Amino acid sequence: MGDVMVQKREELSRETVREGDLAKQLEALKRQVENIKPGAEDRMSIVVFSGDLDKVLAAFIIATGAVAMGMEAVMFFTFWGTSVLRDSKKKAGGKDLMGKMFGFMLPKGRNAIKLSKMNMAGMGTGMMKSLMKKKNVASLDEMFEMAAELGVKIYICEMSMSLMGFKKEEFIDYPNLEYVGVATFLEQAKNSKVQLFI
Amino acid sequence: MGDVMVQKREELSRETVREGDLAKQLEALKRQVENIKPGAEDRMSIVVFSGDLDKVLAAFIIATGAVAMGMEAVMFFTFWGTSVLRDSKKKAGGKDLMGKMFGFMLPKGRNAIKLSKMNMAGMGTGMMKSLMKKKNVASLDEMFEMAAELGVKIYICEMSMSLMGFKKEEFIDYPNLEYVGVATFLEQAKNSKVQLFI
Amino acid sequence: MGDVMVQKREELSRETVREGDLAKQLEALKRQVENIKPGAEDRMSIVVFSGDLDKVLAAFIIATGAVAMGMEAVMFFTFWGTSVLRDSKKKAGGKDLMGKMFGFMLPKGRNAIKLSKMNMAGMGTGMMKSLMKKKNVASLDEMFEMAAELGVKIYICEMSMSLMGFKKEEFIDYPNLEYVGVATFLEQAKNSKVQLFI
């Protein structure tokens, strides 16, 4: 009986050692986990700064490609990019002189933008568009449709709108269009897996 | 008494099973934690390759916006971007012919840079600057001041300096300015949440 | 004897409490670990959209720098970037009229590309190249060699090839060259630590 008790006592103390060990290991693991910063969210955030046909096309190909892969996609149109979102059939009144001038000089929507290179007075841009048709590459019109259907979010930079004198009523109809400041975009971009400046 | 002992023995073995289970679970969790790569640091790393007014403005708006959101911001000025950091009032001697030529041809500082589009012999750039004033958008001068105050780090690419023949004595005074190689920047960029090439 | 048993019983129940506690802590930690998304892989993914000498150089300096730091590097050449990978000595037959025109108008390989700024009818580009030699900055030829040796992967965008009418037989010999769609690149880019659009 006494032997059994001794054995038990030994077992118990062994247990206690092993358990204290487990507790220590658990503590160490907890600290380790706390130090691991969480990975980014499955989202692609693109700044569309450019208003060039080739770059805007690239932005849409990448954004829709990302959604096709199961990611979210957010496009933040700023500076020259805002022109791309103008609706050629819409008009906005109440602009000051500068606003009217910018409105006149900047391309009116996605069908008025040009290639960044080899535009050659429009010839290069025309060639590229006819090539895209021939090779079954989606046009910018089709890209916008696809993006809308896939749920790609489009943000318009409010500061750029104000600078260029653009009004909300002259932008395209798009299901996920929002007018935001740079902070709102950065908040989204910060925790995205991918960020691009195009 | 014997019954009690038997009961104890059973309890002990149950404990041991449960404890062995805990140890196993702990091991599994440890392996899992080891396989999780740490997330990136709360930092925005921007390559400022461009020396265009519009793109440099965008870079500063994004960098200062990031700091306002609690992130760190590092700007690595390279190629055309290095021109932006020249101080228009400072002179550097001892340049070779090529260095003198580049020094002459490249814009002397942030107030000499132009829009990437619609510069129209300076008219577009002038219009944009007056618009920015009117719409209360910070000028590049104010952006530099704000960036300095917010602790945005500015790195100048040593290789670009050497290529363009720029000397340290012709750059602006800025509290967090460092002359670094691309490796130093990449080391910072690698573990940043956001990286942009502008 | 009875006292000993009581003591044991108390120890046992204390053990059970502590152990139940461990189990709870382990559970909590498990849930925490499950919620941590894995960090990105040690890879740099670069979209080389531009076909300008300065930007392509920057892309190679960054990509080879990344490999030197122990990262993987993938370069996805698309749009104007594809021209850079043409071999000036190779010819491709069987092109349609558009393909012939594009082939003629676009630069034939890395030694035919120009600076994005200050090209000045080739003078600026020439000056930059001679400067690079003088300052011991690797030329684009040397960059390609270095990238090949370091194992930098080069992807050519199939859609761009099709648009420009380029054929596989007119591209350079490079050990890690692959012809891929944008989805293949995005798959790699998504889980990379760094992504850049150049």
PDB file of C-alpha atoms in Angstrom, chain C residues 25-118:
ATOM      1  CA  GLN C  25      -6.242  28.820 -22.876  1.00  0.00           C
ATOM      2  CA  LEU C  26      -5.211  26.409 -25.608  1.00  0.00           C
ATOM      3  CA  GLU C  27      -8.647  26.678 -27.191  1.00  0.00           C
ATOM      4  CA  ALA C  28      -8.529  30.481 -27.093  1.00  0.00           C
ATOM      5  CA  LEU C  29      -5.082  30.493 -28.678  1.00  0.00           C
ATOM      6  CA  LYS C  30      -6.213  28.097 -31.396  1.00  0.00           C
ATOM      7  CA  ARG C  31      -9.073  30.404 -32.362  1.00  0.00           C
ATOM      8  CA  GLN C  32      -6.649  33.350 -32.404  1.00  0.00           C
ATOM      9  CA  VAL C  33      -4.220  31.509 -34.667  1.00  0.00           C
ATOM     10  CA  GLU C  34      -7.015  30.556 -37.050  1.00  0.00           C
ATOM     11  CA  ASN C  35      -7.931  34.220 -37.415  1.00  0.00           C
ATOM     12  CA  ILE C  36      -4.416  35.256 -38.358  1.00  0.00           C
ATOM     13  CA  LYS C  37      -4.076  35.317 -42.119  1.00  0.00           C
ATOM     14  CA  PRO C  38      -0.671  34.158 -43.301  1.00  0.00           C
ATOM     15  CA  GLY C  39       1.860  36.838 -44.297  1.00  0.00           C
ATOM     16  CA  ALA C  40       3.088  37.072 -47.854  1.00  0.00           C
ATOM     17  CA  GLU C  41       5.877  35.118 -49.468  1.00  0.00           C
ATOM     18  CA  ASP C  42       9.375  36.493 -49.872  1.00  0.00           C
ATOM     19  CA  ARG C  43       8.826  37.513 -53.471  1.00  0.00           C
ATOM     20  CA  MET C  44       8.844  40.705 -55.519  1.00  0.00           C
ATOM     21  CA  SER C  45       6.389  40.810 -58.422  1.00  0.00           C
ATOM     22  CA  ILE C  46       6.855  43.595 -60.946  1.00  0.00           C
ATOM     23  CA  VAL C  47       4.587  44.530 -63.851  1.00  0.00           C
ATOM     24  CA  VAL C  48       6.869  46.006 -66.520  1.00  0.00           C
ATOM     25  CA  PHE C  49       4.287  47.943 -68.522  1.00  0.00           C
ATOM     26  CA  SER C  50       6.671  50.624 -69.709  1.00  0.00           C
ATOM     27  CA  GLY C  51       9.097  50.217 -72.571  1.00  0.00           C
ATOM     28  CA  ASP C  52      11.191  53.248 -71.605  1.00  0.00           C
ATOM     29  CA  LEU C  53      14.895  52.755 -70.975  1.00  0.00           C
ATOM     30  CA  ASP C  54      14.879  54.561 -67.630  1.00  0.00           C
ATOM     31  CA  LYS C  55      11.899  52.641 -66.242  1.00  0.00           C
ATOM     32  CA  VAL C  56      13.100  49.254 -67.497  1.00  0.00           C
ATOM     33  CA  LEU C  57      16.490  49.921 -65.910  1.00  0.00           C
ATOM     34  CA  ALA C  58      14.771  50.799 -62.628  1.00  0.00           C
ATOM     35  CA  ALA C  59      12.748  47.586 -62.825  1.00  0.00           C
ATOM     36  CA  PHE C  60      15.906  45.503 -63.277  1.00  0.00           C
ATOM     37  CA  ILE C  61      17.813  47.315 -60.535  1.00  0.00           C
ATOM     38  CA  ILE C  62      14.939  46.646 -58.138  1.00  0.00           C
ATOM     39  CA  ALA C  63      14.438  43.016 -59.237  1.00  0.00           C
ATOM     40  CA  THR C  64      18.113  42.064 -59.033  1.00  0.00           C
ATOM     41  CA  GLY C  65      18.416  43.983 -55.754  1.00  0.00           C
ATOM     42  CA  ALA C  66      15.547  41.958 -54.359  1.00  0.00           C
ATOM     43  CA  VAL C  67      17.225  38.668 -55.307  1.00  0.00           C
ATOM     44  CA  ALA C  68      20.484  39.901 -53.768  1.00  0.00           C
ATOM     45  CA  MET C  69      18.489  40.317 -50.532  1.00  0.00           C
ATOM     46  CA  GLY C  70      17.298  36.740 -50.661  1.00  0.00           C
ATOM     47  CA  MET C  71      13.922  37.315 -52.258  1.00  0.00           C
ATOM     48  CA  GLU C  72      12.487  35.724 -55.386  1.00  0.00           C
ATOM     49  CA  ALA C  73      11.757  38.106 -58.273  1.00  0.00           C
ATOM     50  CA  VAL C  74       9.200  37.827 -61.071  1.00  0.00           C
ATOM     51  CA  MET C  75       8.918  40.375 -63.893  1.00  0.00           C
ATOM     52  CA  PHE C  76       5.754  40.388 -65.991  1.00  0.00           C
ATOM     53  CA  PHE C  77       6.369  42.244 -69.268  1.00  0.00           C
ATOM     54  CA  THR C  78       3.196  43.613 -70.777  1.00  0.00           C
ATOM     55  CA  PHE C  79       2.136  46.267 -73.337  1.00  0.00           C
ATOM     56  CA  TRP C  80       5.151  48.436 -74.289  1.00  0.00           C
ATOM     57  CA  GLY C  81       7.337  46.307 -72.051  1.00  0.00           C
ATOM     58  CA  THR C  82       7.101  43.332 -74.418  1.00  0.00           C
ATOM     59  CA  SER C  83       9.116  45.222 -77.070  1.00  0.00           C
ATOM     60  CA  VAL C  84      12.081  45.264 -74.714  1.00  0.00           C
ATOM     61  CA  LEU C  85      12.307  41.472 -74.910  1.00  0.00           C
ATOM     62  CA  ARG C  86      12.543  41.313 -78.692  1.00  0.00           C
ATOM     63  CA  ASP C  87      15.830  40.011 -80.062  1.00  0.00           C
ATOM     64  CA  SER C  88      17.165  42.490 -82.617  1.00  0.00           C
ATOM     65  CA  LYS C  89      18.786  39.660 -84.585  1.00  0.00           C
ATOM     66  CA  LYS C  90      15.748  37.399 -84.791  1.00  0.00           C
ATOM     67  CA  LYS C  91      13.001  37.614 -87.388  1.00  0.00           C
ATOM     68  CA  ALA C  92       9.468  36.289 -87.317  1.00  0.00           C
ATOM     69  CA  GLY C  93       7.517  35.479 -90.442  1.00  0.00           C
ATOM     70  CA  GLY C  94       3.832  35.011 -91.091  1.00  0.00           C
ATOM     71  CA  LYS C  95       2.694  38.359 -89.684  1.00  0.00           C
ATOM     72  CA  ASP C  96      -0.390  40.151 -90.947  1.00  0.00           C
ATOM     73  CA  LEU C  97      -0.248  43.801 -92.037  1.00  0.00           C
ATOM     74  CA  MET C  98      -0.974  45.207 -88.569  1.00  0.00           C
ATOM     75  CA  GLY C  99       1.598  42.918 -87.001  1.00  0.00           C
ATOM     76  CA  LYS C 100       4.181  44.081 -89.555  1.00  0.00           C
ATOM     77  CA  MET C 101       3.357  47.726 -88.875  1.00  0.00           C
ATOM     78  CA  PHE C 102       3.588  47.347 -85.090  1.00  0.00           C
ATOM     79  CA  GLY C 103       6.739  45.318 -85.478  1.00  0.00           C
ATOM     80  CA  PHE C 104       8.246  48.135 -87.490  1.00  0.00           C
ATOM     81  CA  MET C 105       7.106  50.996 -85.270  1.00  0.00           C
ATOM     82  CA  LEU C 106       7.957  49.491 -81.887  1.00  0.00           C
ATOM     83  CA  PRO C 107      11.567  49.406 -80.703  1.00  0.00           C
ATOM     84  CA  LYS C 108      13.350  46.198 -81.584  1.00  0.00           C
ATOM     85  CA  GLY C 109      14.742  45.088 -78.265  1.00  0.00           C
ATOM     86  CA  ARG C 110      16.453  46.540 -75.250  1.00  0.00           C
ATOM     87  CA  ASN C 111      19.119  48.421 -77.188  1.00  0.00           C
ATOM     88  CA  ALA C 112      16.553  50.331 -79.188  1.00  0.00           C
ATOM     89  CA  ILE C 113      14.505  51.741 -76.297  1.00  0.00           C
ATOM     90  CA  LYS C 114      14.705  55.389 -75.252  1.00  0.00           C
ATOM     91  CA  LEU C 115      14.467  57.511 -72.120  1.00  0.00           C
ATOM     92  CA  SER C 116      10.938  58.560 -71.122  1.00  0.00           C
ATOM     93  CA  LYS C 117      12.162  62.158 -70.724  1.00  0.00           C
ATOM     94  CA  MET C 118      14.931  64.171 -72.326  1.00  0.00           C
TER      95      MET C 118
END
